[in-house]
CSV table of C-alpha atoms and ligand atoms in Angstrom, one decimal:
chain,number,residue,atom,x,y,z
A,1243,MET,CA,65.9,-96.4,251.2
A,1244,THR,CA,66.5,-94.0,254.0
A,1245,SER,CA,64.1,-92.9,256.7
A,1246,LEU,CA,62.2,-89.8,255.5
A,1247,ASN,CA,61.4,-91.3,252.1
A,1248,GLU,CA,60.0,-94.3,253.9
A,1249,ALA,CA,58.1,-92.2,256.4
A,1250,TRP,CA,56.5,-90.0,253.7
A,1251,PHE,CA,55.6,-93.0,251.6
A,1252,GLN,CA,54.0,-94.7,254.6
A,1253,ARG,CA,51.9,-91.6,255.3
A,1254,ALA,CA,51.1,-91.4,251.6
A,1255,LEU,CA,49.9,-95.0,251.6
A,1256,ARG,CA,47.4,-94.2,254.3
A,1257,VAL,CA,45.7,-91.3,252.4
A,1258,LEU,CA,46.5,-91.9,248.7
A,1259,PRO,CA,45.7,-95.2,247.0
A,1260,GLY,CA,49.1,-96.9,246.3
A,1261,GLY,CA,50.7,-93.8,247.8
A,1262,VAL,CA,50.6,-91.9,244.5
A,1263,ASP,CA,48.3,-89.7,242.5
A,1264,SER,CA,49.3,-91.3,239.2
A,1265,PRO,CA,50.2,-95.0,238.9
A,1266,VAL,CA,53.3,-94.4,236.7
A,1267,ARG,CA,55.0,-92.9,239.8
A,1268,SER,CA,54.6,-95.9,241.9
A,1269,PHE,CA,57.4,-98.4,242.0
A,1270,ARG,CA,55.0,-101.3,241.3
A,1271,SER,CA,56.8,-102.6,238.3
A,1272,VAL,CA,60.4,-102.1,239.6
A,1273,GLY,CA,59.8,-102.8,243.3
A,1274,GLY,CA,60.9,-100.8,246.4
A,1275,THR,CA,60.0,-97.5,247.9
A,1276,PRO,CA,59.7,-94.4,245.7
A,1277,TYR,CA,61.8,-91.4,246.6
A,1278,THR,CA,59.7,-88.5,247.6
A,1279,VAL,CA,60.8,-85.3,245.9
A,1280,ALA,CA,61.4,-82.2,248.0
A,1281,ARG,CA,62.7,-79.9,245.3
A,1282,GLY,CA,64.2,-79.8,241.8
A,1283,SER,CA,66.6,-77.5,240.0
A,1284,GLY,CA,67.6,-77.8,236.4
A,1285,ALA,CA,68.4,-81.4,235.5
A,1286,TYR,CA,68.4,-82.5,239.2
A,1287,VAL,CA,65.9,-83.4,241.9
A,1288,GLU,CA,66.5,-83.8,245.6
A,1289,ASP,CA,64.5,-86.1,247.8
A,1290,VAL,CA,63.2,-85.6,251.3
A,1291,ASP,CA,66.4,-87.3,252.7
A,1292,GLY,CA,68.6,-84.8,250.8
A,1293,ALA,CA,69.7,-87.3,248.1
A,1294,ARG,CA,70.3,-85.7,244.7
A,1295,TYR,CA,69.4,-87.4,241.4
A,1296,LEU,CA,70.1,-86.5,237.8
A,1297,ASP,CA,66.5,-86.6,236.7
A,1298,PHE,CA,65.5,-88.2,233.4
A,1299,VAL,CA,61.8,-88.3,234.4
A,1300,GLN,CA,61.3,-84.5,234.1
A,1301,SER,CA,57.6,-84.9,234.9
A,1302,TYR,CA,57.3,-87.4,232.0
A,1303,GLY,CA,58.3,-84.7,229.5
A,1304,ALA,CA,56.4,-81.7,230.9
A,1305,SER,CA,59.7,-80.0,231.9
A,1306,LEU,CA,61.7,-79.0,228.8
A,1307,LEU,CA,63.9,-76.4,230.5
A,1308,GLY,CA,64.6,-78.5,233.6
A,1309,HIS,CA,63.1,-77.8,237.0
A,1310,ALA,CA,62.5,-74.3,238.5
A,1311,HIS,CA,63.9,-72.4,235.6
A,1312,PRO,CA,64.4,-68.8,236.9
A,1313,ASP,CA,62.4,-67.2,234.1
A,1314,VAL,CA,59.5,-69.5,234.7
A,1315,VAL,CA,59.6,-69.0,238.5
A,1316,HIS,CA,59.7,-65.2,237.9
A,1317,ALA,CA,56.7,-65.4,235.5
A,1318,LEU,CA,54.7,-67.5,238.0
A,1319,ARG,CA,55.5,-65.1,240.9
A,1320,GLU,CA,54.3,-62.1,238.8
A,1321,ALA,CA,51.2,-63.9,237.6
A,1322,ALA,CA,50.3,-65.2,241.1
A,1323,GLY,CA,50.3,-61.7,242.5
A,1324,GLU,CA,47.7,-60.6,239.9
A,1325,GLY,CA,45.2,-63.3,240.8
A,1326,THR,CA,45.2,-66.9,239.8
A,1327,THR,CA,41.7,-67.6,238.3
A,1328,PHE,CA,38.8,-65.4,237.3
A,1329,GLY,CA,36.3,-67.2,235.1
A,1330,ALA,CA,36.7,-64.4,232.5
A,1331,PRO,CA,39.1,-64.0,229.5
A,1332,THR,CA,42.7,-63.1,230.3
A,1333,PRO,CA,45.6,-61.9,228.1
A,1334,GLY,CA,47.6,-65.0,229.1
A,1335,GLU,CA,45.3,-67.3,227.2
A,1336,VAL,CA,45.7,-65.2,224.0
A,1337,LEU,CA,49.5,-65.1,224.4
A,1338,LEU,CA,49.9,-68.9,224.8
A,1339,ALA,CA,47.5,-69.6,221.9
A,1340,GLU,CA,49.4,-67.1,219.7
A,1341,ALA,CA,52.7,-68.7,220.6
A,1342,MET,CA,51.4,-72.1,219.5
A,1343,VAL,CA,49.6,-70.9,216.4
A,1344,ALA,CA,52.7,-68.9,215.3
A,1345,ARG,CA,54.8,-72.1,215.3
A,1346,VAL,CA,52.7,-74.7,213.7
A,1347,ALA,CA,51.7,-74.4,210.0
A,1348,GLY,CA,48.0,-75.1,209.6
A,1349,LEU,CA,47.2,-74.7,213.3
A,1350,GLU,CA,44.9,-71.7,213.4
A,1351,GLN,CA,43.0,-71.9,216.7
A,1352,VAL,CA,43.4,-73.8,219.9
A,1353,ARG,CA,41.2,-74.4,222.9
A,1354,LEU,CA,43.1,-74.6,226.2
A,1355,VAL,CA,42.3,-77.2,228.7
A,1356,SER,CA,44.0,-78.5,231.9
A,1357,SER,CA,45.6,-81.8,230.9
A,1358,GLY,CA,46.6,-84.0,228.0
A,1359,THR,CA,43.8,-86.4,228.8
A,1360,GLU,CA,41.2,-83.6,228.5
A,1361,ALA,CA,42.7,-82.4,225.2
A,1362,LEU,CA,42.4,-85.9,223.6
A,1363,MET,CA,39.0,-86.6,225.0
A,1364,SER,CA,37.7,-83.2,223.7
A,1365,ALA,CA,39.4,-83.6,220.3
A,1366,VAL,CA,37.7,-87.0,219.9
A,1367,ARG,CA,34.3,-85.4,220.7
A,1368,LEU,CA,35.0,-82.6,218.3
A,1369,ALA,CA,36.1,-85.1,215.5
A,1370,ARG,CA,32.9,-87.1,216.1
A,1371,GLY,CA,30.7,-84.0,216.2
A,1372,HIS,CA,32.3,-82.4,213.1
A,1373,THR,CA,32.2,-85.6,211.0
A,1374,GLY,CA,28.9,-87.0,212.3
A,1375,ARG,CA,30.7,-90.4,212.5
A,1376,ASP,CA,31.3,-92.6,215.6
A,1377,LYS,CA,34.3,-94.8,215.1
A,1378,ILE,CA,37.8,-93.9,216.1
A,1379,VAL,CA,41.1,-95.8,215.4
A,1380,LYS,CA,44.0,-95.8,217.7
A,1381,PHE,CA,47.3,-97.8,217.7
A,1382,ASP,CA,48.3,-100.6,220.0
A,1383,GLY,CA,50.7,-99.3,222.7
A,1384,CYS,CA,49.9,-95.6,222.1
A,1385,TYR,CA,48.7,-93.7,225.2
A,1386,HIS,CA,46.2,-90.9,224.8
A,1387,GLY,CA,45.3,-90.2,228.4
A,1388,HIS,CA,42.8,-92.0,230.6
A,1389,SER,CA,39.4,-91.0,229.1
A,1390,ASP,CA,37.1,-94.1,228.7
A,1391,ALA,CA,37.0,-94.3,224.9
A,1392,LEU,CA,40.8,-94.2,224.7
A,1393,LEU,CA,41.8,-96.4,227.6
A,1394,VAL,CA,42.3,-99.5,225.5
A,1395,ALA,CA,45.6,-101.1,224.5
A,1396,GLY,CA,47.3,-98.1,226.1
A,1397,GLY,CA,51.0,-97.9,226.8
A,1398,SER,CA,52.7,-96.2,229.8
A,1399,GLY,CA,51.2,-97.1,233.2
A,1400,VAL,CA,48.5,-99.4,231.7
A,1401,ALA,CA,51.2,-101.6,230.1
A,1402,GLN,CA,53.5,-101.2,233.1
A,1403,LEU,CA,50.8,-102.7,235.4
A,1404,GLY,CA,50.1,-105.4,232.8
A,1405,LEU,CA,46.5,-104.3,232.4
A,1406,PRO,CA,44.6,-104.9,229.1
A,1407,GLY,CA,42.6,-101.7,229.7
A,1408,SER,CA,40.8,-100.6,232.8
A,1409,ALA,CA,38.0,-101.9,235.0
A,1410,GLY,CA,35.1,-99.5,235.0
A,1411,VAL,CA,35.3,-98.8,231.2
A,1412,THR,CA,32.1,-100.1,229.7
A,1413,LYS,CA,31.9,-102.1,226.5
A,1414,GLY,CA,29.8,-99.3,225.1
A,1415,ALA,CA,32.5,-96.7,225.9
A,1416,VAL,CA,35.1,-98.5,223.8
A,1417,GLY,CA,32.8,-100.2,221.3
A,1418,ASP,CA,33.6,-97.6,218.7
A,1419,THR,CA,37.4,-97.7,219.3
A,1420,VAL,CA,39.3,-99.8,216.9
A,1421,VAL,CA,42.9,-100.8,217.7
A,1422,ALA,CA,45.5,-101.3,215.0
A,1423,PRO,CA,49.2,-102.2,215.1
A,1424,TYR,CA,51.6,-99.2,215.1
A,1425,ASN,CA,53.5,-98.6,211.9
A,1426,GLU,CA,50.9,-100.3,209.7
A,1427,VAL,CA,48.5,-98.1,207.8
A,1428,PRO,CA,45.0,-99.5,208.3
A,1429,THR,CA,42.4,-99.6,205.6
A,1430,LEU,CA,39.6,-97.3,206.8
A,1431,ASP,CA,35.9,-97.4,206.3
A,1432,VAL,CA,33.8,-94.3,205.7
A,1433,ASP,CA,32.4,-94.5,209.2
A,1434,VAL,CA,35.7,-93.6,210.8
A,1435,ALA,CA,35.6,-90.2,212.5
A,1436,ALA,CA,39.3,-90.0,213.4
A,1437,VAL,CA,42.6,-91.8,213.6
A,1438,LEU,CA,44.7,-90.9,216.6
A,1439,VAL,CA,48.4,-91.4,216.6
A,1440,GLU,CA,51.5,-90.4,218.6
A,1441,PRO,CA,53.7,-89.2,215.8
A,1442,VAL,CA,56.5,-90.8,217.7
A,1443,ALA,CA,55.3,-93.5,220.0
A,1444,ALA,CA,56.7,-92.6,223.4
A,1445,ASN,CA,54.6,-94.5,225.9
A,1446,MET,CA,55.7,-98.0,224.8
A,1447,ASN,CA,59.3,-97.0,225.4
A,1448,LEU,CA,60.3,-95.3,222.1
A,1449,VAL,CA,59.0,-96.6,218.8
A,1450,ALA,CA,59.7,-94.3,215.9
A,1451,PRO,CA,57.3,-94.2,212.9
A,1452,THR,CA,58.7,-96.1,209.9
A,1453,SER,CA,59.2,-94.1,206.8
A,1454,GLY,CA,55.8,-93.6,205.1
A,1455,PHE,CA,53.6,-94.5,208.1
A,1456,LEU,CA,52.5,-91.0,209.0
A,1457,LYS,CA,52.2,-89.9,205.3
A,1458,GLY,CA,50.3,-93.1,204.7
A,1459,LEU,CA,47.9,-92.3,207.5
A,1460,ARG,CA,47.4,-88.8,206.1
A,1461,ALA,CA,46.5,-90.2,202.7
A,1462,GLU,CA,44.2,-92.9,204.0
A,1463,CYS,CA,42.3,-90.4,206.3
A,1464,SER,CA,41.9,-88.0,203.4
A,1465,ARG,CA,40.6,-90.9,201.2
A,1466,VAL,CA,37.7,-91.7,203.5
A,1467,GLY,CA,37.2,-88.2,205.0
A,1468,ALA,CA,38.4,-89.2,208.5
A,1469,LEU,CA,40.3,-86.7,210.6
A,1470,LEU,CA,43.9,-87.3,211.4
A,1471,ILE,CA,44.7,-86.4,215.1
A,1472,PHE,CA,48.3,-86.0,216.1
A,1473,ASP,CA,48.7,-86.6,219.8
A,1474,GLU,CA,51.6,-84.3,220.4
A,1475,VAL,CA,51.3,-84.3,224.2
A,1476,ILE,CA,54.9,-85.5,224.2
A,1477,THR,CA,56.2,-84.5,220.8
A,1478,GLY,CA,54.6,-81.0,220.9
A,1479,PHE,CA,57.5,-78.7,221.3
A,1480,ARG,CA,59.9,-81.4,222.4
A,1481,LEU,CA,60.5,-83.2,219.1
A,1482,ALA,CA,61.1,-80.0,217.2
A,1483,PHE,CA,60.5,-76.2,217.4
A,1484,ALA,CA,57.1,-76.7,215.6
A,1485,GLY,CA,56.5,-80.3,216.7
A,1486,ALA,CA,55.8,-83.3,214.5
A,1487,GLN,CA,54.1,-81.4,211.7
A,1488,GLU,CA,57.4,-79.7,210.9
A,1489,TYR,CA,59.6,-82.7,211.7
A,1490,PHE,CA,57.7,-85.2,209.5
A,1491,ASP,CA,56.2,-82.7,207.1
A,1492,VAL,CA,52.7,-84.3,207.6
A,1493,THR,CA,49.8,-82.0,208.6
A,1494,PRO,CA,47.0,-83.5,210.7
A,1495,ASP,CA,43.5,-82.2,211.0
A,1496,LEU,CA,43.6,-81.8,214.7
A,1497,TRP,CA,46.5,-81.4,217.2
A,1498,CYS,CA,46.6,-82.3,220.9
A,1499,PHE,CA,49.1,-80.8,223.2
A,1500,GLY,CA,50.0,-80.9,226.9
A,1501,LYS,CA,53.1,-81.4,229.0
A,1502,VAL,CA,55.7,-78.9,227.6
A,1503,ILE,CA,53.1,-76.2,226.8
A,1504,GLY,CA,52.3,-75.9,230.5
A,1505,GLY,CA,55.8,-75.1,231.5
A,1506,GLY,CA,55.3,-77.5,234.5
A,1507,LEU,CA,51.7,-76.5,235.3
A,1508,PRO,CA,48.5,-78.3,234.3
A,1509,VAL,CA,47.7,-77.4,230.7
A,1510,GLY,CA,46.5,-79.2,227.6
A,1511,ALA,CA,45.3,-77.8,224.3
A,1512,PHE,CA,43.7,-79.1,221.1
A,1513,GLY,CA,43.5,-77.2,217.9
A,1514,GLY,CA,43.0,-77.1,214.2
A,1515,THR,CA,41.8,-74.9,211.4
A,1516,ARG,CA,39.4,-72.0,212.3
A,1517,ALA,CA,36.6,-73.9,210.4
A,1518,MET,CA,37.2,-77.1,212.3
A,1519,MET,CA,37.3,-75.3,215.7
A,1520,SER,CA,34.1,-73.4,214.9
A,1521,SER,CA,32.2,-76.6,215.6
A,1522,LEU,CA,33.0,-76.0,219.3
A,1523,ALA,CA,30.7,-74.2,221.7
A,1524,PRO,CA,30.0,-71.3,221.8
A,1525,LEU,CA,30.2,-71.2,218.0
A,1526,GLY,CA,29.1,-74.7,217.2
A,1527,PRO,CA,27.2,-77.7,218.6
A,1528,VAL,CA,30.2,-79.6,220.2
A,1529,TYR,CA,30.2,-78.8,224.0
A,1530,GLN,CA,33.5,-78.4,225.9
A,1531,ALA,CA,34.2,-76.3,228.9
A,1532,GLY,CA,36.5,-75.9,232.0
A,1533,THR,CA,36.5,-73.7,235.1
A,1534,LEU,CA,40.3,-73.5,235.2
A,1535,SER,CA,40.9,-73.7,231.4
A,1536,GLY,CA,43.5,-71.2,230.3
A,1537,ASN,CA,44.5,-70.6,233.9
A,1538,PRO,CA,46.7,-67.5,234.3
A,1539,LEU,CA,49.5,-69.3,236.2
A,1540,ALA,CA,49.6,-72.1,233.6
A,1541,THR,CA,49.5,-69.9,230.6
A,1542,ALA,CA,52.2,-67.6,232.1
A,1543,ALA,CA,54.6,-70.6,232.6
A,1544,GLY,CA,53.8,-72.2,229.3
A,1545,THR,CA,54.2,-69.0,227.3
A,1546,THR,CA,57.5,-68.3,229.1
A,1547,VAL,CA,58.9,-71.7,228.0
A,1548,LEU,CA,57.7,-71.4,224.4
A,1549,ASN,CA,59.2,-67.9,224.1
A,1550,LEU,CA,62.5,-68.9,225.6
A,1551,VAL,CA,63.4,-71.9,223.4
A,1552,THR,CA,64.8,-71.5,219.9
A,1553,PRO,CA,65.2,-73.8,216.9
A,1554,ARG,CA,68.8,-73.8,217.8
A,1555,ASP,CA,68.0,-75.3,221.2
A,1556,TYR,CA,66.3,-78.3,219.5
A,1557,ALA,CA,69.2,-78.8,217.2
A,1558,ASP,CA,71.7,-78.7,220.1
A,1559,LEU,CA,69.6,-81.1,222.2
A,1560,THR,CA,69.1,-83.5,219.3
A,1561,GLU,CA,72.9,-83.6,218.9
A,1562,ARG,CA,73.5,-84.1,222.6
A,1563,VAL,CA,71.0,-86.9,222.7
A,1564,ALA,CA,72.4,-88.6,219.7
A,1565,THR,CA,75.8,-88.7,221.3
A,1566,PHE,CA,74.3,-89.9,224.6
A,1567,ALA,CA,72.4,-92.7,222.8
A,1568,THR,CA,75.5,-94.0,221.0
A,1569,ASN,CA,77.6,-93.8,224.2
A,1570,LEU,CA,74.9,-95.5,226.3
A,1571,GLU,CA,74.6,-98.3,223.8
A,1572,GLY,CA,78.4,-98.7,224.1
A,1573,ALA,CA,78.1,-98.8,227.9
A,1574,ILE,CA,75.4,-101.5,227.7
A,1575,THR,CA,77.7,-103.6,225.6
A,1576,ALA,CA,80.7,-102.9,227.9
A,1577,GLY,CA,78.5,-103.9,230.9
A,1578,GLY,CA,77.7,-107.3,229.3
A,1579,LEU,CA,74.2,-106.9,227.8
A,1580,TYR,CA,72.8,-105.8,224.4
A,1581,GLY,CA,71.0,-102.5,224.1
A,1582,ARG,CA,69.2,-100.2,221.8
A,1583,CYS,CA,68.7,-96.5,222.5
A,1584,PRO,CA,66.5,-95.4,219.5
A,1585,THR,CA,66.2,-91.7,219.1
A,1586,GLU,CA,64.0,-89.4,217.1
A,1587,GLY,CA,65.2,-85.7,217.5
A,1588,PRO,CA,65.7,-85.2,221.2
A,1589,LEU,CA,63.5,-88.2,222.2
A,1590,MET,CA,65.3,-91.3,223.3
A,1591,GLY,CA,64.3,-94.8,224.3
A,1592,LEU,CA,66.2,-97.6,226.1
A,1593,PHE,CA,65.8,-101.3,225.5
A,1594,LEU,CA,68.0,-103.9,227.3
A,1595,SER,CA,68.4,-107.5,226.2
A,1596,ARG,CA,70.5,-110.6,226.8
A,1597,GLU,CA,70.4,-111.2,223.0
A,1598,PRO,CA,71.3,-109.0,220.0
A,1599,LEU,CA,68.3,-106.9,219.2
A,1600,GLU,CA,66.8,-104.4,216.7
A,1601,ALA,CA,64.9,-101.3,217.7
A,1602,PRO,CA,61.2,-102.4,218.0
A,1603,THR,CA,58.7,-101.1,215.4
A,1604,ASN,CA,55.5,-102.0,217.2
A,1605,PHE,CA,54.0,-102.7,220.6
A,1606,VAL,CA,54.4,-106.5,220.4
A,1607,GLU,CA,58.1,-106.2,219.8
A,1608,ALA,CA,58.5,-103.3,222.4
A,1609,LYS,CA,56.6,-105.3,225.0
A,1610,ALA,CA,58.7,-108.4,224.6
A,1611,LEU,CA,61.8,-106.3,225.4
A,1612,CYS,CA,60.2,-104.3,228.2
A,1613,GLU,CA,59.0,-107.5,229.9
A,1614,ASN,CA,62.4,-109.3,229.9
A,1615,GLY,CA,63.0,-108.3,233.5
A,1616,LEU,CA,66.3,-106.5,233.0
A,1617,TYR,CA,65.1,-103.0,233.4
A,1618,ARG,CA,64.1,-103.4,237.1
A,1619,SER,CA,67.6,-104.1,238.4
A,1620,PHE,CA,69.2,-101.6,235.9
A,1621,PHE,CA,66.8,-98.9,237.2
A,1622,HIS,CA,67.7,-99.6,240.9
A,1623,ALA,CA,71.4,-99.7,240.2
A,1624,MET,CA,71.2,-96.4,238.4
A,1625,LEU,CA,69.1,-94.9,241.2
A,1626,GLU,CA,71.7,-96.0,243.8
A,1627,ARG,CA,74.3,-94.2,241.6
A,1628,GLY,CA,72.3,-90.9,241.6
A,1629,VAL,CA,70.5,-91.2,238.3
A,1630,ALA,CA,66.7,-91.2,238.3
A,1631,LEU,CA,65.1,-93.0,235.4
A,1632,ALA,CA,61.3,-93.5,235.1
A,1633,PRO,CA,60.2,-96.4,237.3
A,1634,GLY,CA,58.9,-98.4,234.4
A,1635,ALA,CA,60.3,-99.9,231.3
A,1636,TYR,CA,57.7,-98.4,229.0
A,1637,GLU,CA,58.7,-94.8,229.5
A,1638,ILE,CA,61.3,-92.9,227.6
A,1639,LEU,CA,64.3,-90.8,228.9
A,1640,PHE,CA,63.5,-87.1,229.0
A,1641,VAL,CA,66.7,-85.2,228.5
A,1642,SER,CA,66.0,-81.5,229.2
A,1643,LEU,CA,67.8,-78.4,228.0
A,1644,ALA,CA,69.4,-78.3,231.5
A,1645,HIS,CA,71.2,-81.7,231.1
A,1646,SER,CA,74.8,-80.8,230.3
A,1647,ALA,CA,77.1,-82.9,228.2
A,1648,ASP,CA,78.9,-83.7,231.5
A,1649,ASP,CA,75.7,-84.9,233.1
A,1650,LEU,CA,75.1,-87.3,230.1
A,1651,ALA,CA,78.8,-88.5,230.1
A,1652,SER,CA,78.6,-89.3,233.8
A,1653,THR,CA,75.3,-91.2,233.2
A,1654,VAL,CA,77.1,-93.3,230.6
A,1655,GLU,CA,79.9,-94.1,233.1
A,1656,LYS,CA,77.4,-95.2,235.8
A,1657,ALA,CA,75.5,-97.2,233.2
A,1658,VAL,CA,78.4,-99.6,232.7
A,1659,GLU,CA,78.3,-100.7,236.3
A,1660,ALA,CA,74.5,-100.7,236.4
A,1661,VAL,CA,74.3,-103.0,233.4
A,1662,GLN,CA,76.8,-105.3,235.0
A,1663,VAL,CA,74.4,-105.5,238.0
A,1664,ALA,CA,71.4,-106.1,235.7
A,1665,ALA,CA,73.4,-108.8,233.7
A,1666,LYS,CA,73.9,-110.8,236.9
A,1667,SER,CA,70.2,-110.5,238.0
B,530,LIG,C1,50.9,-87.9,229.0
B,530,LIG,C2,50.2,-88.1,227.8
B,530,LIG,C3,48.8,-87.9,227.6
B,530,LIG,C4,48.0,-87.6,228.8
B,530,LIG,O1,48.3,-86.3,229.3
B,530,LIG,P1,47.9,-86.0,230.9
B,530,LIG,O2,48.3,-84.6,231.1
B,530,LIG,O3,48.7,-87.0,231.7
B,530,LIG,O4,46.5,-86.2,231.0
B,530,LIG,C5,48.2,-88.1,226.4
B,530,LIG,N1,49.0,-88.5,225.3
B,530,LIG,C6,50.3,-88.7,225.4
B,530,LIG,C7,51.0,-89.1,224.2
B,530,LIG,C8,50.9,-88.6,226.6
B,530,LIG,O5,52.3,-88.8,226.7
């Protein structure tokens, strides 16, 4: 690593724990010094030393159009000039909520918050308040943000750092959280308030739902009166124009969003039917609030993104990613390893192995592959060749609308060499 990256990281280490504000950004699981990003444009980021990388991190999915899209930048400049936060209703909140409600069949109202974590935490409170039940069910390897009740058997950074959960989370906080294996429909009791699921699991690398899983969950929740919560923080408006409800034809009781709907600014949202959302304060007994909720800058960026992308964009991106996945699997074979790049719409995972493999269907299978040690050297070999993947084997590749077919083809070429390096490691 060259000098300015190292210098910034050393300064960061003094004032930020681990040098980062979110553990997934640290290079703990891959080793080495992280590049410090100075700027980004489209599919590329540039670090403080001036090195350019084709970026498959894309803020872990927050950036659908690529970095610094001119329309988003313009909307932000306009909004900033009008004032950035008021503590009073603004048109921007209505516009973003309308854009979301217009897309998703069954979604009638949303409450805007400032992160995905907040959306999930609040949706769980709403589900408990609405049903008068305590228990929630989540799936092994799914990540639903870092609120106490949901920080158990999480994927992403929790898995990357080899943590079972987190210190500081009391037994009481997770005592009503039941963990079940992904892709198996659990038999529920009548004391379950809600079942939370990532419709496509994208925090244990990529694990797609098997046929019947989501429909089975819907039926089982309905049978016992539990609420089905789709955590669409990644799938929401990345998997398909209207998200997972459209893609899988399964309608949950509550939706959680984040990442894409903020257009690169801090936003989350949760929503459902008007009747369900009426349980929230000021209408109902479930309290939820936020000083910066529905922030004018964030809603301006998010609304710009949602209004810009078309169903056609999702179809094109899906096609581009399918080709990329096939070619990358070919590159892995050519480089001397076995690989699987499972896709679901424009979402794509990457598993490397020394033995022939199938795409995993649950966390146990995904973990065995993510922990085989091959990703670390592949990651660094790609980074040296100007391709930035996430610094952890449990993350997926985020291909934005700014990634051209040429960008993806050159990634495939570089991958052959990087796999050869990994194979020798
Ligand atoms: C990123 C993510 C979250 C948490 O969102 P933050 O904005 O990081 O708090 C929740 N659920 C899923 C599926 C995510 O990928």
